[in-house]
């Protein structure tokens, strides 16, 4: 799978690229991102991974991504991925980029099946991101 697609997913920018209402340009996303940034005392540098469309590598960035995913419903309160809500954010992709959509959904489903209970949302985000990145060339 094209690594840029996974990176876009990890940054929750697929929705913006696909014209949905929950991507970085949307009011909902901005509100959630600002709340998470404040809650975590994150700096602008901690937010750069989203602007650069790269995977979060620092602990703060991983926590920030987990917080944002929870805020828009892509991560459940128990720190597991919510595949159904994530797929809803990707609806616009079904028609225009069906093959890409299918690959991302396949990876989401495979990574979801490998999830183990994780009490730390930041660690859960890292595990899921690592799994998605491992699927990028499949």
PDB file of C-alpha atoms in Angstrom:
ATOM      1  CA  UNK A   1       0.000   0.000   0.000  1.00  0.00           C
ATOM      2  CA  UNK A   2       1.229   3.462  -0.767  1.00  0.00           C
ATOM      3  CA  UNK A   3       2.861   4.783   2.424  1.00  0.00           C
ATOM      4  CA  UNK A   4       1.462   8.264   1.887  1.00  0.00           C
ATOM      5  CA  UNK A   5      -2.051   6.852   2.197  1.00  0.00           C
ATOM      6  CA  UNK A   6      -1.241   5.338   5.580  1.00  0.00           C
ATOM      7  CA  UNK A   7       0.435   8.536   6.728  1.00  0.00           C
ATOM      8  CA  UNK A   8      -2.583  10.530   5.628  1.00  0.00           C
ATOM      9  CA  UNK A   9      -4.803   8.138   7.569  1.00  0.00           C
ATOM     10  CA  UNK A  10      -2.648   8.366  10.667  1.00  0.00           C
ATOM     11  CA  UNK A  11      -2.956  12.103  10.633  1.00  0.00           C
ATOM     12  CA  UNK A  12      -6.693  11.863  10.067  1.00  0.00           C
ATOM     13  CA  UNK A  13      -6.369  13.864   6.896  1.00  0.00           C
ATOM     14  CA  UNK A  14      -8.056  11.385   4.599  1.00  0.00           C
ATOM     15  CA  UNK A  15     -11.341  13.068   5.361  1.00  0.00           C
ATOM     16  CA  UNK A  16     -10.016  16.458   4.317  1.00  0.00           C
ATOM     17  CA  UNK A  17      -8.513  15.106   1.122  1.00  0.00           C
ATOM     18  CA  UNK A  18     -11.822  13.423   0.345  1.00  0.00           C
ATOM     19  CA  UNK A  19     -13.933  16.454   1.129  1.00  0.00           C
ATOM     20  CA  UNK A  20     -15.522  15.131   4.297  1.00  0.00           C
ATOM     21  CA  UNK A  21     -16.432  17.266   7.293  1.00  0.00           C
ATOM     22  CA  UNK A  22     -13.925  15.931   9.813  1.00  0.00           C
ATOM     23  CA  UNK A  23     -10.516  16.659   8.340  1.00  0.00           C
ATOM     24  CA  UNK A  24      -7.956  19.257   9.433  1.00  0.00           C
ATOM     25  CA  UNK A  25      -9.783  22.023   7.571  1.00  0.00           C
ATOM     26  CA  UNK A  26     -13.102  21.403   9.282  1.00  0.00           C
ATOM     27  CA  UNK A  27     -14.337  23.304  12.290  1.00  0.00           C
ATOM     28  CA  UNK A  28     -14.905  20.060  14.216  1.00  0.00           C
ATOM     29  CA  UNK A  29     -11.346  18.902  13.621  1.00  0.00           C
ATOM     30  CA  UNK A  30      -9.876  22.315  14.504  1.00  0.00           C
ATOM     31  CA  UNK A  31     -11.910  22.425  17.714  1.00  0.00           C
ATOM     32  CA  UNK A  32     -10.863  18.912  18.759  1.00  0.00           C
ATOM     33  CA  UNK A  33      -7.208  19.508  17.797  1.00  0.00           C
ATOM     34  CA  UNK A  34      -7.118  22.781  19.772  1.00  0.00           C
ATOM     35  CA  UNK A  35      -8.719  21.121  22.813  1.00  0.00           C
ATOM     36  CA  UNK A  36      -6.227  18.241  22.667  1.00  0.00           C
ATOM     37  CA  UNK A  37      -3.289  20.591  22.175  1.00  0.00           C
ATOM     38  CA  UNK A  38      -4.340  22.573  25.244  1.00  0.00           C
ATOM     39  CA  UNK A  39      -5.099  19.468  27.324  1.00  0.00           C
ATOM     40  CA  UNK A  40      -1.657  17.987  26.573  1.00  0.00           C
ATOM     41  CA  UNK A  41       0.235  21.304  26.698  1.00  0.00           C
ATOM     42  CA  UNK A  42       1.476  20.412  23.220  1.00  0.00           C
ATOM     43  CA  UNK A  43       3.569  22.874  21.280  1.00  0.00           C
ATOM     44  CA  UNK A  44       3.217  23.903  17.660  1.00  0.00           C
ATOM     45  CA  UNK A  45       6.199  21.632  16.967  1.00  0.00           C
ATOM     46  CA  UNK A  46       4.235  18.719  18.418  1.00  0.00           C
ATOM     47  CA  UNK A  47       1.504  19.440  15.859  1.00  0.00           C
ATOM     48  CA  UNK A  48       3.853  19.592  12.865  1.00  0.00           C
ATOM     49  CA  UNK A  49       3.522  15.895  12.027  1.00  0.00           C
ATOM     50  CA  UNK A  50      -0.041  16.585  10.878  1.00  0.00           C
ATOM     51  CA  UNK A  51       0.970  19.443   8.653  1.00  0.00           C
ATOM     52  CA  UNK A  52       3.820  17.346   7.232  1.00  0.00           C
ATOM     53  CA  UNK A  53       1.495  14.357   6.831  1.00  0.00           C
ATOM     54  CA  UNK A  54       3.829  12.103   8.735  1.00  0.00           C
ATOM     55  CA  UNK A  55       3.268   9.562  11.470  1.00  0.00           C
ATOM     56  CA  UNK A  56       3.524  10.808  15.060  1.00  0.00           C
ATOM     57  CA  UNK A  57       6.834   9.699  16.550  1.00  0.00           C
ATOM     58  CA  UNK A  58       7.199  11.547  19.847  1.00  0.00           C
ATOM     59  CA  UNK A  59       5.165  10.515  22.869  1.00  0.00           C
ATOM     60  CA  UNK A  60       3.398  13.895  22.894  1.00  0.00           C
ATOM     61  CA  UNK A  61       2.506  13.585  19.202  1.00  0.00           C
ATOM     62  CA  UNK A  62       1.205  10.047  19.763  1.00  0.00           C
ATOM     63  CA  UNK A  63      -0.913  11.266  22.680  1.00  0.00           C
ATOM     64  CA  UNK A  64      -2.127  14.173  20.587  1.00  0.00           C
ATOM     65  CA  UNK A  65      -3.161  11.834  17.767  1.00  0.00           C
ATOM     66  CA  UNK A  66      -4.942   9.506  20.220  1.00  0.00           C
ATOM     67  CA  UNK A  67      -6.799  12.457  21.737  1.00  0.00           C
ATOM     68  CA  UNK A  68      -7.851  13.743  18.310  1.00  0.00           C
ATOM     69  CA  UNK A  69      -8.937  10.271  17.160  1.00  0.00           C
ATOM     70  CA  UNK A  70     -11.031   9.892  20.315  1.00  0.00           C
ATOM     71  CA  UNK A  71     -12.467  13.358  19.813  1.00  0.00           C
ATOM     72  CA  UNK A  72     -13.706  12.588  16.308  1.00  0.00           C
ATOM     73  CA  UNK A  73     -14.736   9.024  17.103  1.00  0.00           C
ATOM     74  CA  UNK A  74     -11.967   7.052  15.398  1.00  0.00           C
ATOM     75  CA  UNK A  75     -10.683   5.653  18.705  1.00  0.00           C
ATOM     76  CA  UNK A  76     -12.958   4.137  21.328  1.00  0.00           C
ATOM     77  CA  UNK A  77     -12.857   5.097  25.028  1.00  0.00           C
ATOM     78  CA  UNK A  78     -11.111   1.751  25.707  1.00  0.00           C
ATOM     79  CA  UNK A  79      -8.230   2.810  23.399  1.00  0.00           C
ATOM     80  CA  UNK A  80      -9.168   0.502  20.536  1.00  0.00           C
ATOM     81  CA  UNK A  81      -9.694   1.660  16.968  1.00  0.00           C
ATOM     82  CA  UNK A  82     -13.259   2.317  15.896  1.00  0.00           C
ATOM     83  CA  UNK A  83     -13.097   0.925  12.379  1.00  0.00           C
ATOM     84  CA  UNK A  84     -16.751   1.675  11.593  1.00  0.00           C
ATOM     85  CA  UNK A  85     -16.432   5.386  12.432  1.00  0.00           C
ATOM     86  CA  UNK A  86     -13.101   5.584  10.630  1.00  0.00           C
ATOM     87  CA  UNK A  87     -14.717   4.095   7.527  1.00  0.00           C
ATOM     88  CA  UNK A  88     -17.481   6.718   7.796  1.00  0.00           C
ATOM     89  CA  UNK A  89     -14.810   9.425   7.634  1.00  0.00           C
ATOM     90  CA  UNK A  90     -13.546   7.780   4.441  1.00  0.00           C
ATOM     91  CA  UNK A  91     -16.931   7.428   2.700  1.00  0.00           C
ATOM     92  CA  UNK A  92     -16.049   9.847  -0.100  1.00  0.00           C
ATOM     93  CA  UNK A  93     -13.152   7.616  -1.062  1.00  0.00           C
ATOM     94  CA  UNK A  94     -15.395   4.639  -1.893  1.00  0.00           C
ATOM     95  CA  UNK A  95     -16.594   6.094  -5.162  1.00  0.00           C
ATOM     96  CA  UNK A  96     -13.571   8.055  -6.341  1.00  0.00           C
ATOM     97  CA  UNK A  97     -10.710   5.869  -5.130  1.00  0.00           C
ATOM     98  CA  UNK A  98     -12.264   2.449  -4.538  1.00  0.00           C
ATOM     99  CA  UNK A  99      -9.028   0.456  -4.775  1.00  0.00           C
ATOM    100  CA  UNK A 100      -7.289   2.737  -2.270  1.00  0.00           C
ATOM    101  CA  UNK A 101     -10.330   2.639   0.023  1.00  0.00           C
ATOM    102  CA  UNK A 102     -10.358  -1.167  -0.065  1.00  0.00           C
ATOM    103  CA  UNK A 103      -6.645  -1.343   0.787  1.00  0.00           C
ATOM    104  CA  UNK A 104      -6.987   1.040   3.723  1.00  0.00           C
ATOM    105  CA  UNK A 105     -10.060  -0.800   5.044  1.00  0.00           C
ATOM    106  CA  UNK A 106      -8.231  -4.130   4.695  1.00  0.00           C
ATOM    107  CA  UNK A 107      -5.293  -2.767   6.706  1.00  0.00           C
ATOM    108  CA  UNK A 108      -7.624  -1.224   9.307  1.00  0.00           C
ATOM    109  CA  UNK A 109      -9.414  -4.550   9.698  1.00  0.00           C
ATOM    110  CA  UNK A 110      -6.177  -6.538   9.947  1.00  0.00           C
ATOM    111  CA  UNK A 111      -4.689  -4.159  12.508  1.00  0.00           C
ATOM    112  CA  UNK A 112      -7.938  -4.107  14.493  1.00  0.00           C
ATOM    113  CA  UNK A 113      -7.817  -7.924  14.672  1.00  0.00           C
ATOM    114  CA  UNK A 114      -4.298  -7.724  16.143  1.00  0.00           C
ATOM    115  CA  UNK A 115      -5.190  -5.160  18.817  1.00  0.00           C
ATOM    116  CA  UNK A 116      -4.522  -6.072  22.406  1.00  0.00           C
ATOM    117  CA  UNK A 117      -5.909  -4.275  25.447  1.00  0.00           C
ATOM    118  CA  UNK A 118      -3.911  -1.149  26.183  1.00  0.00           C
ATOM    119  CA  UNK A 119      -4.626   1.123  29.132  1.00  0.00           C
ATOM    120  CA  UNK A 120      -2.386   3.880  27.767  1.00  0.00           C
ATOM    121  CA  UNK A 121      -4.030   5.638  24.811  1.00  0.00           C
ATOM    122  CA  UNK A 122      -0.664   6.946  23.574  1.00  0.00           C
ATOM    123  CA  UNK A 123       0.817   3.437  23.516  1.00  0.00           C
ATOM    124  CA  UNK A 124      -2.337   2.174  21.795  1.00  0.00           C
ATOM    125  CA  UNK A 125      -1.925   4.851  19.106  1.00  0.00           C
ATOM    126  CA  UNK A 126       1.728   3.889  18.590  1.00  0.00           C
ATOM    127  CA  UNK A 127       0.860   0.191  18.259  1.00  0.00           C
ATOM    128  CA  UNK A 128      -1.903   0.906  15.763  1.00  0.00           C
ATOM    129  CA  UNK A 129       0.255   3.331  13.777  1.00  0.00           C
ATOM    130  CA  UNK A 130       3.096   0.806  13.682  1.00  0.00           C
ATOM    131  CA  UNK A 131       0.699  -1.866  12.424  1.00  0.00           C
ATOM    132  CA  UNK A 132      -0.712   0.417   9.720  1.00  0.00           C
ATOM    133  CA  UNK A 133       2.791   1.366   8.617  1.00  0.00           C
ATOM    134  CA  UNK A 134       3.741  -2.328   8.403  1.00  0.00           C
ATOM    135  CA  UNK A 135       0.841  -2.827   5.967  1.00  0.00           C
ATOM    136  CA  UNK A 136       1.782   0.052   3.667  1.00  0.00           C
ATOM    137  CA  UNK A 137       3.449  -2.114   1.027  1.00  0.00           C
ATOM    138  CA  UNK A 138       0.969  -4.993   1.064  1.00  0.00           C
TER     139      UNK A 138
END
